[in-house]
């Protein structure tokens, strides 16, 4: 692809200053920045919660927290990390980079875009407010059911469940608005000449993510609405005495919950090939087949949900169906892995921080994928279900596959966004500390799970002591290492070596044709893609 | 997608409406939570908070859409912007389809899986000895979370009374709104206004009959929200649908008033079409309700 661009250096930036700029903005870069900062803050909040959990699990026995509080911590940790760290980070990138990558003047529906962001802080308040209310004797704290809201526990639960239900409603509206915006932007705002099959892979990843969100988030909204009426208005959706079924909640929840995994990962699968090709200085391998694989995974992700509760007691044909369809996902995913590796194969690679994260990501996310294949086996899952094996597995997919992927994206685009280079040494240190302590945190948990340690329990039998201690110490290092990340981002935003327009030698794509940082309004005249 | 540059895209000025709207949602949600939890201090303030939040939300929707209408009348929206609204509305309706799918899913699951299964236990061990599992069902009854639930006795809602009339009403209203659209396309303003007026009247009739049906269900049929599987699914599905019809009717009233003020042109009337699409959507959902909730 080649481009003809006219980058405008707009002198006038017609927006209010101070706090009002951020409350009222309709600018995709401002909104993207808010999403990313919000995600970073909530990442630290959710992370601190799990530090407390790991501190409690440092030794067997109950030392620091009450079991009820422990239950609240793990559930809110998951809800925050999924809905308020990973998803907003991906949406932040979409806001910042999609218009730049496809040569659009802005997102298609800018006011809606602003609303999408400003729904998030109220959701965060709703989710965490019960902790504070409990200090004043109102209610008994935040949701204590884990992030999955399983009935009947959630029907019995305290006021925290209601708060979480409404938090999920607001998050759902936010995601749907964000998705509408992405879909419209991609279909309607591409630069002349940029056909769908010339789009950057990130746009493909996000397009499929947006479709999945539109299809599944409302189902979650419906499920928690039924939960709310079961709790307060006497319906019997999840109640056998009235003809309902608690297991129906699991079906509804995971109909959303499984695609959610891909919602978290598809944006990363979108920009990761771009990072790999930049630092391998080679064209992306298998563009078309990657697009088809993303679609295949997106389609399969909505028909495999019941593998999250194989042990609940389903008919054998259902078990077999969900097992085989789940395993089928590994085929397009293996194709993607092949393409990622082929992209860097024999490239002239250099290992700046984004590339370190990208390569580490391939390996660690690979472990996450392979352990998922094991869990998909109905017979094997009977042993692994609800153990720490599952916890370790989904942290390999969501922390390594999701968060570390996002971190690669942060280091990759930070110079473009801020106009300054980040501290490379600190970035590399952050990567090595994260990668090593992450593995030391979660590899022991695989063995704990295999040995039968159940998840979500604040106490454990003595034979699990050593591995838990290793896991906790490594988790503290992992948590502390993220302070480097925060520091690096802040100092990069405040100053540092000037970044060039292209930033990375091998970088390709429209966003690198603009100055670093790009002007407030970019592509007011659309570039022509040949 | 155009092969040539499409000129300038309208990016609206900074706006405080979305932020205040979100704050209103926060207050309303918190108020709702306080109002449904009797044991919590602050319970009495809950409904007032809810009302206050709702007021803010309504005011913001009014101002926001008013601004959009002003921008539209000001000529800011050209073909390019128009296309964005079309894509956006389609995606929004798709998300609404998914929302209703959750409740239809619950209905099918209860009818096909959970209710028959409760009757299908080994007679020696079943806690539900006399339960046959036939639909419509309010479940076998029993102790639920510490409170006794006795199966509600109710008569299910028949399909061929009010629901059949309502089906006719909604189908007719789909025709009248299309007739109004033809009027708009041919620039026959009186046909446009008349068609919309008829559609609004039919919508209001539907809502009135639905309200009467609820009254009938509660007072004469013993069919309540608490009546087990049937009551839960019946009222959730028809209730959310009725809520959407109400929203649709309000939207129709807005575009009726706009048409009377001379808004919309044969070439440029996304506001009209968006509402018409939405109206057809609630129409189609109703057909699903009529078949699966009332009839079969």
GROMACS .gro file of C-alpha atoms in nm, chain A residues 14-16 20-21 23-27 105-112 114-116 118-119 121-123 125-126 129 133 136-139 152 155-156 158-159 162-164 166 169-170 173 176-177 179-180 183-184 187-196 214-216 218-223 225-226 228-245 247-248 251-252 521 524-526 528, chain B residues 1-19 21-23 25-26 28-30 32-34 36-38 40-42 64 67-68 71 77 79-89 91-103 105-107 109-110 113-115 117-118 128 131 135 137-145 149 151 225-233 236 240:
model
  200
   14UNK     CA    1  -1.156   2.454   1.952
   15UNK     CA    2  -1.223   2.294   2.286
   16UNK     CA    3  -1.273   2.416   2.642
   20UNK     CA    4  -1.437   2.077   3.100
   21UNK     CA    5  -1.223   1.966   2.807
   23UNK     CA    6  -1.603   1.611   3.045
   24UNK     CA    7  -1.734   1.745   2.718
   25UNK     CA    8  -1.490   1.621   2.457
   26UNK     CA    9  -1.602   1.473   2.129
   27UNK     CA   10  -1.247   1.420   2.007
  105UNK     CA   11  -1.137   1.251   1.060
  106UNK     CA   12  -1.276   1.112   1.387
  107UNK     CA   13  -1.496   0.832   1.517
  108UNK     CA   14  -1.829   0.831   1.335
  109UNK     CA   15  -2.051   0.919   1.633
  110UNK     CA   16  -1.842   1.146   1.856
  111UNK     CA   17  -2.099   1.243   2.120
  112UNK     CA   18  -2.202   0.881   2.164
  114UNK     CA   19  -1.808   1.050   2.488
  115UNK     CA   20  -2.109   0.889   2.654
  116UNK     CA   21  -1.953   0.545   2.612
  118UNK     CA   22  -1.847   0.853   3.083
  119UNK     CA   23  -2.062   0.550   3.166
  121UNK     CA   24  -1.675   0.586   3.609
  122UNK     CA   25  -2.036   0.553   3.736
  123UNK     CA   26  -2.007   0.177   3.683
  125UNK     CA   27  -1.849   0.369   4.156
  126UNK     CA   28  -2.145   0.130   4.167
  129UNK     CA   29  -1.936   0.169   4.659
  133UNK     CA   30  -2.109   0.171   5.247
  136UNK     CA   31  -2.084   0.289   5.758
  137UNK     CA   32  -2.299  -0.008   5.843
  138UNK     CA   33  -2.499  -0.003   5.519
  139UNK     CA   34  -2.519  -0.348   5.366
  152UNK     CA   35  -2.891  -1.919   4.366
  155UNK     CA   36  -3.024  -1.450   4.455
  156UNK     CA   37  -2.946  -1.484   4.825
  158UNK     CA   38  -2.661  -0.893   4.985
  159UNK     CA   39  -2.694  -0.542   4.849
  162UNK     CA   40  -2.769  -0.526   4.326
  163UNK     CA   41  -2.488  -0.276   4.287
  164UNK     CA   42  -2.296  -0.517   4.068
  166UNK     CA   43  -2.642  -0.213   3.779
  169UNK     CA   44  -2.589  -0.269   3.306
  170UNK     CA   45  -2.392   0.055   3.270
  173UNK     CA   46  -2.454   0.015   2.761
  176UNK     CA   47  -2.273  -0.147   2.305
  177UNK     CA   48  -2.227   0.225   2.237
  179UNK     CA   49  -1.922  -0.119   1.949
  180UNK     CA   50  -2.177   0.071   1.746
  183UNK     CA   51  -1.876  -0.072   1.343
  184UNK     CA   52  -1.998   0.255   1.195
  187UNK     CA   53  -1.788   0.074   0.754
  188UNK     CA   54  -1.837   0.441   0.684
  189UNK     CA   55  -1.520   0.633   0.760
  190UNK     CA   56  -1.241   0.452   0.576
  191UNK     CA   57  -1.022   0.661   0.350
  192UNK     CA   58  -1.096   0.646  -0.021
  193UNK     CA   59  -0.930   0.340  -0.169
  194UNK     CA   60  -0.902   0.151   0.159
  195UNK     CA   61  -1.107  -0.157   0.084
  196UNK     CA   62  -1.197  -0.394   0.363
  214UNK     CA   63  -2.351  -0.643   2.008
  215UNK     CA   64  -2.462  -1.005   2.002
  216UNK     CA   65  -2.375  -1.108   2.356
  218UNK     CA   66  -2.744  -0.766   2.577
  219UNK     CA   67  -2.785  -1.132   2.673
  220UNK     CA   68  -2.585  -1.065   2.988
  221UNK     CA   69  -2.802  -0.761   3.051
  222UNK     CA   70  -3.109  -0.982   3.017
  223UNK     CA   71  -2.964  -1.245   3.249
  225UNK     CA   72  -3.222  -0.837   3.481
  226UNK     CA   73  -3.384  -1.175   3.546
  228UNK     CA   74  -3.277  -0.870   3.973
  229UNK     CA   75  -3.644  -0.963   3.937
  230UNK     CA   76  -3.579  -1.299   4.102
  231UNK     CA   77  -3.419  -1.113   4.392
  232UNK     CA   78  -3.680  -0.843   4.440
  233UNK     CA   79  -3.997  -0.903   4.242
  234UNK     CA   80  -4.076  -1.268   4.298
  235UNK     CA   81  -4.005  -1.417   3.955
  236UNK     CA   82  -3.883  -1.776   3.935
  237UNK     CA   83  -3.632  -1.781   3.653
  238UNK     CA   84  -3.358  -1.949   3.854
  239UNK     CA   85  -3.569  -2.131   4.104
  240UNK     CA   86  -3.677  -2.494   4.064
  241UNK     CA   87  -3.986  -2.458   4.285
  242UNK     CA   88  -4.132  -2.220   4.026
  243UNK     CA   89  -4.023  -2.427   3.727
  244UNK     CA   90  -3.701  -2.235   3.669
  245UNK     CA   91  -3.345  -2.358   3.691
  247UNK     CA   92  -2.835  -2.383   3.565
  248UNK     CA   93  -3.023  -2.168   3.316
  251UNK     CA   94  -2.622  -2.099   3.020
  252UNK     CA   95  -2.724  -1.735   2.982
  521UNK     CA   96  -0.787   1.703   1.435
  524UNK     CA   97  -0.977   1.651   0.815
  525UNK     CA   98  -0.896   1.584   0.450
  526UNK     CA   99  -0.897   1.209   0.400
  528UNK     CA  100  -0.613   0.849  -0.060
  531UNK     CA  101  -1.754   0.361   0.047
  532UNK     CA  102  -1.670   0.641  -0.181
  533UNK     CA  103  -1.366   0.613  -0.400
  534UNK     CA  104  -1.307   0.984  -0.367
  535UNK     CA  105  -1.266   1.203  -0.066
  536UNK     CA  106  -1.606   1.282   0.081
  537UNK     CA  107  -1.530   1.629   0.202
  538UNK     CA  108  -1.578   1.748   0.554
  539UNK     CA  109  -1.731   1.520   0.818
  540UNK     CA  110  -1.937   1.692   1.086
  541UNK     CA  111  -1.780   1.644   1.429
  542UNK     CA  112  -2.014   1.796   1.688
  543UNK     CA  113  -1.888   2.052   1.935
  544UNK     CA  114  -1.795   1.948   2.287
  545UNK     CA  115  -2.106   1.860   2.484
  546UNK     CA  116  -2.182   1.809   2.851
  547UNK     CA  117  -2.502   1.610   2.793
  548UNK     CA  118  -2.346   1.262   2.788
  549UNK     CA  119  -2.166   1.325   3.116
  551UNK     CA  120  -2.679   1.167   3.145
  552UNK     CA  121  -2.435   0.916   3.295
  553UNK     CA  122  -2.453   1.091   3.631
  555UNK     CA  123  -2.808   0.697   3.542
  556UNK     CA  124  -2.579   0.654   3.844
  558UNK     CA  125  -3.119   0.643   3.938
  559UNK     CA  126  -2.947   0.307   3.974
  560UNK     CA  127  -2.836   0.381   4.330
  562UNK     CA  128  -3.340   0.194   4.274
  563UNK     CA  129  -3.110  -0.025   4.481
  564UNK     CA  130  -3.193   0.162   4.801
  566UNK     CA  131  -3.578  -0.227   4.678
  567UNK     CA  132  -3.370  -0.314   4.983
  568UNK     CA  133  -3.595  -0.252   5.284
  570UNK     CA  134  -3.087  -0.078   5.434
  571UNK     CA  135  -3.061   0.266   5.596
  572UNK     CA  136  -3.146   0.522   5.334
  594UNK     CA  137  -2.948   1.596   2.342
  597UNK     CA  138  -2.958   1.944   1.967
  598UNK     CA  139  -2.939   1.665   1.710
  601UNK     CA  140  -2.805   2.024   1.382
  607UNK     CA  141  -2.582   1.625   0.820
  609UNK     CA  142  -2.498   1.193   0.295
  610UNK     CA  143  -2.185   1.088   0.476
  611UNK     CA  144  -2.318   1.162   0.826
  612UNK     CA  145  -2.654   1.015   0.727
  613UNK     CA  146  -2.488   0.684   0.647
  614UNK     CA  147  -2.331   0.678   0.994
  615UNK     CA  148  -2.671   0.714   1.156
  616UNK     CA  149  -2.807   0.432   0.942
  617UNK     CA  150  -2.528   0.193   1.032
  618UNK     CA  151  -2.557   0.299   1.395
  619UNK     CA  152  -2.931   0.242   1.412
  621UNK     CA  153  -2.631  -0.203   1.503
  622UNK     CA  154  -2.846  -0.071   1.787
  623UNK     CA  155  -3.149  -0.269   1.673
  624UNK     CA  156  -2.929  -0.576   1.643
  625UNK     CA  157  -2.833  -0.534   2.009
  626UNK     CA  158  -3.201  -0.507   2.100
  627UNK     CA  159  -3.267  -0.832   1.917
  628UNK     CA  160  -2.999  -0.995   2.132
  629UNK     CA  161  -3.162  -0.852   2.445
  630UNK     CA  162  -3.497  -1.010   2.360
  631UNK     CA  163  -3.319  -1.331   2.263
  632UNK     CA  164  -3.215  -1.371   2.626
  633UNK     CA  165  -3.577  -1.372   2.743
  635UNK     CA  166  -3.407  -1.823   2.546
  636UNK     CA  167  -3.528  -1.835   2.905
  637UNK     CA  168  -3.880  -1.920   2.787
  639UNK     CA  169  -3.526  -2.337   2.823
  640UNK     CA  170  -3.795  -2.352   3.091
  643UNK     CA  171  -3.581  -2.840   2.957
  644UNK     CA  172  -3.633  -2.734   3.316
  645UNK     CA  173  -4.008  -2.785   3.366
  647UNK     CA  174  -3.709  -3.229   3.387
  648UNK     CA  175  -3.860  -3.142   3.724
  658UNK     CA  176  -4.220  -3.319   4.345
  661UNK     CA  177  -4.592  -3.258   3.937
  665UNK     CA  178  -4.690  -2.625   3.005
  667UNK     CA  179  -4.665  -2.430   3.447
  668UNK     CA  180  -4.600  -2.236   3.764
  669UNK     CA  181  -4.359  -2.500   3.883
  670UNK     CA  182  -4.390  -2.777   4.139
  671UNK     CA  183  -4.370  -2.553   4.446
  672UNK     CA  184  -4.156  -2.613   4.752
  673UNK     CA  185  -3.931  -2.431   4.989
  674UNK     CA  186  -3.724  -2.171   4.812
  675UNK     CA  187  -3.433  -2.003   4.987
  679UNK     CA  188  -4.358  -2.116   4.761
  681UNK     CA  189  -4.763  -2.314   4.322
  755UNK     CA  190  -4.533  -1.198   3.793
  756UNK     CA  191  -4.495  -1.438   4.084
  757UNK     CA  192  -4.676  -1.723   3.904
  758UNK     CA  193  -4.372  -1.943   3.850
  759UNK     CA  194  -4.215  -2.011   3.512
  760UNK     CA  195  -4.518  -1.904   3.308
  761UNK     CA  196  -4.579  -1.583   3.502
  762UNK     CA  197  -4.210  -1.486   3.498
  763UNK     CA  198  -4.161  -1.533   3.126
  766UNK     CA  199  -4.092  -1.020   3.137
  770UNK     CA  200  -4.018  -0.543   2.797
   0.00000   0.00000   0.00000
